[in-house]
Amino acid sequence: MNFALGFKPLLGETNTMDNLEKQLICPICLEMFTKPVVILPCQHNLCRKCANDVFQASNPLWQSRGSTSVSTGGRFRCPSCRHEVVLDRHGVYGLQRNLLVENIIDIYKQESTRPIHPKSEQQLMCEEHDEEKINIYCLTCETPTCSMCKVFGAHKDCEVAPLQNVYKRQKTELSDGIAMLVAGNDRIQALISQLEDICRTIEENGRRQKQHLCDKFEALYAILEERKKELVQSISQEQDQKLGHVRSLIRHHGDHLEGAVKLVETAIQSMEEPQMAVFLQSTKEVFKKITDTAKASSIERTEPGYESMSHFIINTDDVADTLRTIDFLTGCQGEEGDEGYALEEGAEDLASQPSVDGDSGRH
């Protein structure tokens, strides 16, 4: 269906314009947005003057535009969704203008000032039937047409409805669709804010649990280090004891050897005495010393294997297996910070291992 252009709005726009006006109300002044209109990061709009009033109320020490001092910016909350808006040193003048909303306001004001019954209103004219106005809508073909087309033309077998009724209905549906989109955007923004909060919570919980895990392993390291010191001390004590005993034997036998060497030298000197009487007189004392030395020559020895330290043996296989199986507890979904770890059980197992210091194997 072809028809001439030059269409202007018909009657019945009041409800549609009212619905549109509701979307153009500032939540601060409750009036239609006053240009310039600024858009917040949460996608809500405010008059820049209203945004500045809210910002100044939240940041009383912030210097106004034109001040010679340098500002560091500030923050305030969106009056619609309470999302925190962080501004730079330009304040609200650094917010982006919503030119789309401003253009819609201009169009709305132009449409609202038009007379409801314009004197020279143009109508769409049917190109197939001269001087026939487009006054009905073909529901079957979804196109505007004229009455003659319905009676005699291509749409005689189609279902039609008054053009004005369809116009009102579709304008209302479009307005409702716009309102639905705006409401949907608000819900999506609220969801985004919620998800951002969840991200921050996940990061904080992950950091806390990592620290908790590290603390648990540090406790295990401390237990192992303390036990290692105790076992090393046990080995050192027996080592010092055996060394002291062997060294005392070395000194004792060294003193005996030194006395025996001197006695040999004395006996050799006596052998060189040419006078028999003097020789017999001097060897009497030498024989006595040789006899005493022979009696004291029993050599004290250490027992076989005395030097061995192999009885200081520990078996760490069970402990190592316990450490390798440390894992997080499954099925434990408590509040944050209350989660337990299987490594706690491993730490208790490690701490409860029997003391292995080799006391039972000492010689």
Coordinates of C-alpha atoms in Angstrom, one line a residue:
M1 CA 0.0 0.0 0.0
N2 CA 1.5 3.3 -1.0
F3 CA 0.6 6.7 0.5
A4 CA 1.8 10.2 0.4
L5 CA 4.1 11.6 3.1
G6 CA 3.4 14.6 5.3
F7 CA 2.0 12.9 8.3
K8 CA 1.5 14.8 11.6
P9 CA 0.4 13.4 15.0
L10 CA -3.3 12.8 15.4
L11 CA -5.5 13.0 18.5
G12 CA -4.9 10.7 21.5
E13 CA -1.3 11.5 22.4
T14 CA -2.0 12.7 26.0
N15 CA -1.4 9.4 27.8
T16 CA 1.7 8.7 25.7
M17 CA 3.2 12.1 26.5
D18 CA 2.4 11.7 30.2
N19 CA 4.2 8.4 30.3
L20 CA 7.2 9.8 28.5
E21 CA 7.2 12.8 30.9
K22 CA 7.5 10.4 33.9
Q23 CA 10.8 9.2 32.5
L24 CA 12.1 12.7 32.2
I25 CA 11.7 13.7 35.9
C26 CA 14.8 14.5 38.0
P27 CA 14.7 12.5 41.3
I28 CA 16.1 15.5 43.2
C29 CA 14.0 18.5 42.1
L30 CA 11.0 16.3 40.9
E31 CA 10.8 18.5 37.9
M32 CA 11.6 17.8 34.3
F33 CA 15.4 17.7 33.8
T34 CA 17.0 21.1 33.3
K35 CA 19.8 21.2 30.8
P36 CA 22.6 20.4 31.0
V37 CA 21.7 16.8 32.1
V38 CA 24.6 14.7 33.4
I39 CA 24.7 10.9 33.4
L40 CA 26.2 9.1 36.4
P41 CA 28.4 6.0 36.1
C42 CA 25.3 4.0 37.3
Q43 CA 23.5 5.3 34.1
H44 CA 21.0 7.4 36.1
N45 CA 20.5 11.0 35.1
L46 CA 20.4 14.3 37.1
C47 CA 20.2 17.9 36.4
R48 CA 23.8 19.2 36.7
K49 CA 22.6 21.8 39.2
C50 CA 20.9 19.1 41.3
A51 CA 23.9 16.8 41.0
N52 CA 26.1 19.7 42.2
D53 CA 23.8 20.4 45.1
V54 CA 24.0 16.8 46.2
F55 CA 27.8 16.7 45.7
Q56 CA 28.3 20.0 47.7
A57 CA 26.1 18.6 50.6
S58 CA 28.2 15.4 50.7
N59 CA 31.5 17.3 50.3
P60 CA 31.2 20.6 52.2
L61 CA 34.9 21.3 52.1
W62 CA 35.2 20.9 48.3
Q63 CA 36.1 24.1 46.5
S64 CA 33.5 25.4 44.0
R65 CA 34.3 25.7 40.3
G66 CA 36.5 28.7 39.6
S67 CA 38.3 28.6 43.0
T68 CA 42.1 29.2 42.8
S69 CA 42.8 26.2 45.1
V70 CA 43.3 22.8 43.7
S71 CA 40.6 20.2 44.7
T72 CA 41.2 16.5 44.9
G73 CA 37.7 15.5 43.9
G74 CA 35.1 13.9 46.1
R75 CA 32.2 11.4 46.1
F76 CA 28.5 11.2 46.7
R77 CA 25.8 8.5 46.3
C78 CA 23.2 8.3 43.4
P79 CA 19.8 9.2 44.9
S80 CA 18.1 6.5 42.8
C81 CA 20.3 3.4 43.4
R82 CA 22.7 4.6 46.2
H83 CA 25.7 3.7 44.0
E84 CA 28.8 5.6 45.1
V85 CA 29.9 8.1 42.5
V86 CA 33.6 9.1 42.7
L87 CA 34.4 12.4 41.0
D88 CA 37.8 13.9 40.0
R89 CA 39.0 17.4 40.6
H90 CA 36.4 18.8 38.2
G91 CA 33.6 17.7 40.4
V92 CA 30.2 17.4 38.6
Y93 CA 31.6 19.4 35.7
G94 CA 33.6 16.3 34.9
L95 CA 30.5 14.2 34.4
Q96 CA 29.5 13.4 30.8
R97 CA 26.4 15.2 29.5
N98 CA 23.5 12.9 28.3
L99 CA 22.8 14.6 25.0
L100 CA 20.2 11.9 24.1
V101 CA 18.0 12.9 27.1
E102 CA 18.5 16.5 26.3
N103 CA 17.3 16.0 22.7
I104 CA 14.3 14.0 24.0
I105 CA 13.4 16.9 26.3
D106 CA 13.6 19.3 23.4
I107 CA 11.4 17.0 21.2
Y108 CA 8.9 16.5 24.1
K109 CA 8.6 20.3 24.7
Q110 CA 8.1 20.9 21.0
E111 CA 5.4 18.2 20.8
S112 CA 3.7 19.3 24.1
T113 CA 3.3 22.9 22.8
R114 CA 1.6 21.9 19.6
P115 CA -2.2 22.5 19.5
I116 CA -4.3 19.4 19.9
H117 CA -6.4 20.2 16.8
P118 CA -4.1 22.0 14.4
K119 CA -5.9 24.0 11.8
S120 CA -3.8 22.9 8.9
E121 CA -3.2 19.3 9.9
Q122 CA -2.0 17.2 7.1
Q123 CA -3.3 13.7 6.5
L124 CA -1.8 10.7 4.7
M125 CA -3.6 10.3 1.4
C126 CA -4.1 7.1 -0.5
E127 CA -2.2 7.0 -3.8
E128 CA -4.6 4.5 -5.3
H129 CA -7.8 6.3 -4.5
D130 CA -7.7 10.1 -5.0
E131 CA -8.8 12.3 -2.2
E132 CA -9.2 9.2 0.1
K133 CA -7.5 9.7 3.5
I134 CA -5.6 7.0 5.3
N135 CA -8.0 6.3 8.1
I136 CA -7.9 2.6 8.8
Y137 CA -5.2 0.0 9.6
C138 CA -5.0 -3.4 8.0
L139 CA -4.3 -5.9 10.8
T140 CA -3.7 -8.7 8.4
C141 CA -1.1 -6.8 6.3
E142 CA 0.1 -4.6 9.1
T143 CA -0.1 -1.4 7.1
P144 CA -2.3 1.8 7.1
T145 CA -4.8 2.0 4.3
C146 CA -8.1 3.8 3.3
S147 CA -11.7 2.8 3.4
M148 CA -11.9 2.3 -0.4
C149 CA -9.1 -0.2 -0.3
K150 CA -11.1 -2.1 2.3
V151 CA -14.3 -2.0 0.3
F152 CA -13.1 -2.4 -3.2
G153 CA -9.3 -2.7 -3.2
A154 CA -6.5 -5.0 -2.1
H155 CA -7.6 -5.2 1.5
K156 CA -11.3 -6.2 1.0
D157 CA -10.7 -9.6 2.5
C158 CA -8.5 -8.4 5.4
E159 CA -9.2 -7.6 9.0
V160 CA -9.0 -3.8 9.7
A161 CA -9.3 -1.5 12.7
P162 CA -9.6 2.3 13.0
L163 CA -6.2 4.0 12.5
Q164 CA -6.6 6.1 15.6
N165 CA -7.2 3.1 17.8
V166 CA -4.2 1.2 16.5
Y167 CA -2.1 4.4 16.8
K168 CA -3.1 4.9 20.4
R169 CA -2.4 1.3 21.3
Q170 CA 1.0 1.1 19.6
K171 CA 2.0 4.5 21.1
T172 CA 1.1 3.2 24.5
E173 CA 2.9 -0.1 23.9
L174 CA 6.0 1.8 22.8
S175 CA 5.9 4.0 25.8
D176 CA 5.5 1.0 28.0
G177 CA 8.4 -0.6 26.2
I178 CA 10.6 2.4 26.9
A179 CA 9.6 2.3 30.5
M180 CA 10.3 -1.4 30.7
L181 CA 13.8 -0.9 29.1
V182 CA 14.6 1.9 31.6
A183 CA 13.4 -0.3 34.5
G184 CA 15.4 -3.2 33.1
N185 CA 18.5 -1.0 32.9
D186 CA 18.1 -0.1 36.5
R187 CA 17.8 -3.7 37.5
I188 CA 20.9 -4.6 35.4
Q189 CA 22.9 -1.8 37.0
A190 CA 21.8 -3.0 40.5
L191 CA 22.9 -6.5 39.5
I192 CA 26.3 -5.2 38.2
S193 CA 26.8 -3.4 41.5
Q194 CA 25.9 -6.6 43.4
L195 CA 28.3 -8.7 41.3
E196 CA 31.1 -6.1 41.8
D197 CA 30.5 -6.4 45.6
I198 CA 30.7 -10.2 45.2
C199 CA 34.0 -9.8 43.4
R200 CA 35.4 -7.7 46.2
T201 CA 34.1 -10.2 48.7
I202 CA 35.7 -13.1 46.8
E203 CA 39.0 -11.3 46.7
E204 CA 38.9 -10.6 50.5
N205 CA 37.9 -14.1 51.4
G206 CA 40.6 -15.6 49.1
R207 CA 43.2 -13.4 50.8
R208 CA 42.0 -14.3 54.3
Q209 CA 42.0 -18.0 53.5
K210 CA 45.4 -17.9 51.9
Q211 CA 46.7 -16.2 55.1
H212 CA 45.0 -18.8 57.2
L213 CA 46.5 -21.6 55.1
C214 CA 50.0 -20.1 55.4
D215 CA 49.6 -19.8 59.2
K216 CA 48.7 -23.4 59.5
F217 CA 51.8 -24.5 57.5
E218 CA 54.0 -22.1 59.6
A219 CA 52.7 -23.9 62.7
L220 CA 53.7 -27.3 61.1
Y221 CA 57.2 -25.9 60.3
A222 CA 57.6 -24.8 63.9
I223 CA 56.6 -28.2 65.2
L224 CA 59.1 -29.9 62.8
E225 CA 61.9 -27.5 63.7
E226 CA 61.3 -27.9 67.4
R227 CA 61.3 -31.7 67.2
K228 CA 64.5 -31.6 65.0
K229 CA 66.3 -29.6 67.7
E230 CA 65.3 -32.1 70.4
L231 CA 66.5 -35.1 68.4
V232 CA 69.8 -33.4 67.4
Q233 CA 70.3 -32.5 71.0
S234 CA 69.9 -36.2 72.0
I235 CA 72.5 -37.3 69.4
S236 CA 74.9 -34.5 70.5
Q237 CA 74.6 -35.6 74.2
E238 CA 75.6 -39.2 73.5
Q239 CA 78.3 -38.0 71.1
D240 CA 79.9 -35.8 73.7
Q241 CA 79.6 -38.6 76.3
K242 CA 81.4 -41.1 74.1
L243 CA 84.1 -38.7 73.0
G244 CA 84.8 -37.7 76.6
H245 CA 85.2 -41.4 77.6
V246 CA 87.5 -42.3 74.7
R247 CA 89.6 -39.2 75.1
S248 CA 90.1 -40.0 78.8
L249 CA 91.4 -43.4 77.8
I250 CA 93.7 -41.8 75.3
R251 CA 95.2 -39.6 78.1
H252 CA 95.5 -42.5 80.5
H253 CA 97.2 -44.8 78.0
G254 CA 99.4 -41.9 76.9
D255 CA 100.6 -41.3 80.4
H256 CA 101.3 -45.0 80.9
L257 CA 103.3 -45.1 77.6
E258 CA 105.3 -42.0 78.5
G259 CA 106.3 -43.6 81.9
A260 CA 107.2 -46.9 80.1
V261 CA 109.5 -45.0 77.6
K262 CA 111.3 -43.3 80.4
L263 CA 111.8 -46.6 82.2
V264 CA 113.3 -48.1 79.1
E265 CA 115.8 -45.3 78.8
T266 CA 116.7 -45.8 82.5
A267 CA 117.2 -49.5 82.0
I268 CA 119.4 -48.9 79.0
Q269 CA 121.6 -46.5 81.0
S270 CA 121.9 -49.2 83.7
M271 CA 123.1 -51.7 81.1
E272 CA 126.0 -49.4 80.3
E273 CA 127.3 -49.4 83.9
P274 CA 130.7 -51.2 83.9
Q275 CA 131.0 -51.6 87.7
M276 CA 129.2 -54.8 88.7
A277 CA 128.4 -53.6 92.3
V278 CA 127.0 -50.3 91.1
F279 CA 125.1 -52.1 88.3
L280 CA 123.5 -54.5 90.8
Q281 CA 122.7 -51.7 93.1
S282 CA 121.0 -49.5 90.4
T283 CA 119.1 -52.4 88.7
K284 CA 117.4 -53.3 91.9
E285 CA 115.2 -50.1 91.6
V286 CA 114.8 -50.6 87.8
F287 CA 113.5 -54.2 88.3
K288 CA 111.0 -52.9 90.8
K289 CA 109.7 -50.3 88.4
I290 CA 109.5 -52.8 85.6
T291 CA 107.5 -55.1 87.7
D292 CA 105.1 -52.3 88.8
T293 CA 104.7 -51.2 85.2
A294 CA 104.0 -54.7 84.0
K295 CA 101.3 -55.1 86.6
A296 CA 99.6 -51.8 85.6
S297 CA 99.9 -52.6 81.9
S298 CA 96.4 -54.1 81.6
I299 CA 94.9 -52.0 78.6
E300 CA 91.3 -50.8 79.1
R301 CA 89.5 -50.9 75.7
T302 CA 86.1 -49.8 74.5
E303 CA 83.4 -52.3 73.7
P304 CA 83.0 -53.5 70.1
G305 CA 80.8 -51.1 68.1
Y306 CA 81.2 -48.4 70.8
E307 CA 81.7 -45.8 68.1
S308 CA 78.5 -46.6 66.3
M309 CA 75.7 -44.1 66.3
S310 CA 73.4 -46.0 64.0
H311 CA 70.8 -46.6 66.7
F312 CA 69.6 -43.0 66.2
I313 CA 67.2 -43.9 63.5
I314 CA 63.7 -42.4 62.9
N315 CA 61.0 -43.5 60.5
T316 CA 59.3 -40.5 58.9
D317 CA 57.4 -42.5 56.3
D318 CA 54.1 -42.2 58.1
V319 CA 54.6 -38.6 58.8
A320 CA 55.6 -37.9 55.2
D321 CA 52.5 -39.7 54.0
T322 CA 50.3 -37.6 56.4
L323 CA 51.9 -34.4 55.1
R324 CA 51.3 -35.4 51.4
T325 CA 47.6 -36.1 52.1
I326 CA 46.9 -32.7 53.6
D327 CA 43.9 -31.2 51.9
F328 CA 40.9 -29.0 52.5
L329 CA 37.9 -30.5 54.3
T330 CA 35.1 -31.4 52.0
G331 CA 31.4 -30.7 52.7
C332 CA 32.3 -27.9 55.2
Q333 CA 30.5 -24.8 54.1
G334 CA 30.5 -22.6 57.2
E335 CA 30.7 -18.9 57.4
E336 CA 33.7 -17.1 56.0
G337 CA 36.7 -17.6 58.3
D338 CA 35.2 -20.7 59.9
E339 CA 36.3 -23.2 57.3
G340 CA 38.6 -26.0 58.7
Y341 CA 41.5 -27.6 57.0
A342 CA 42.5 -31.2 56.8
L343 CA 46.0 -29.9 57.5
E344 CA 44.9 -29.3 61.1
E345 CA 44.4 -33.0 61.5
G346 CA 47.8 -33.6 59.9
A347 CA 49.4 -31.2 62.3
E348 CA 47.9 -33.0 65.3
D349 CA 49.1 -36.4 63.9
L350 CA 52.6 -34.9 63.4
A351 CA 52.7 -33.5 66.9
S352 CA 51.5 -36.8 68.4
Q353 CA 54.2 -38.9 66.8
P354 CA 56.2 -40.9 69.4
S355 CA 59.5 -39.4 70.5
V356 CA 62.4 -41.1 68.7
D357 CA 65.6 -40.1 70.4
G358 CA 67.5 -43.4 70.4
D359 CA 67.6 -43.7 74.2
S360 CA 66.7 -47.4 74.0
G361 CA 69.6 -48.2 71.7
R362 CA 72.4 -46.4 73.5
H363 CA 75.4 -48.4 74.6

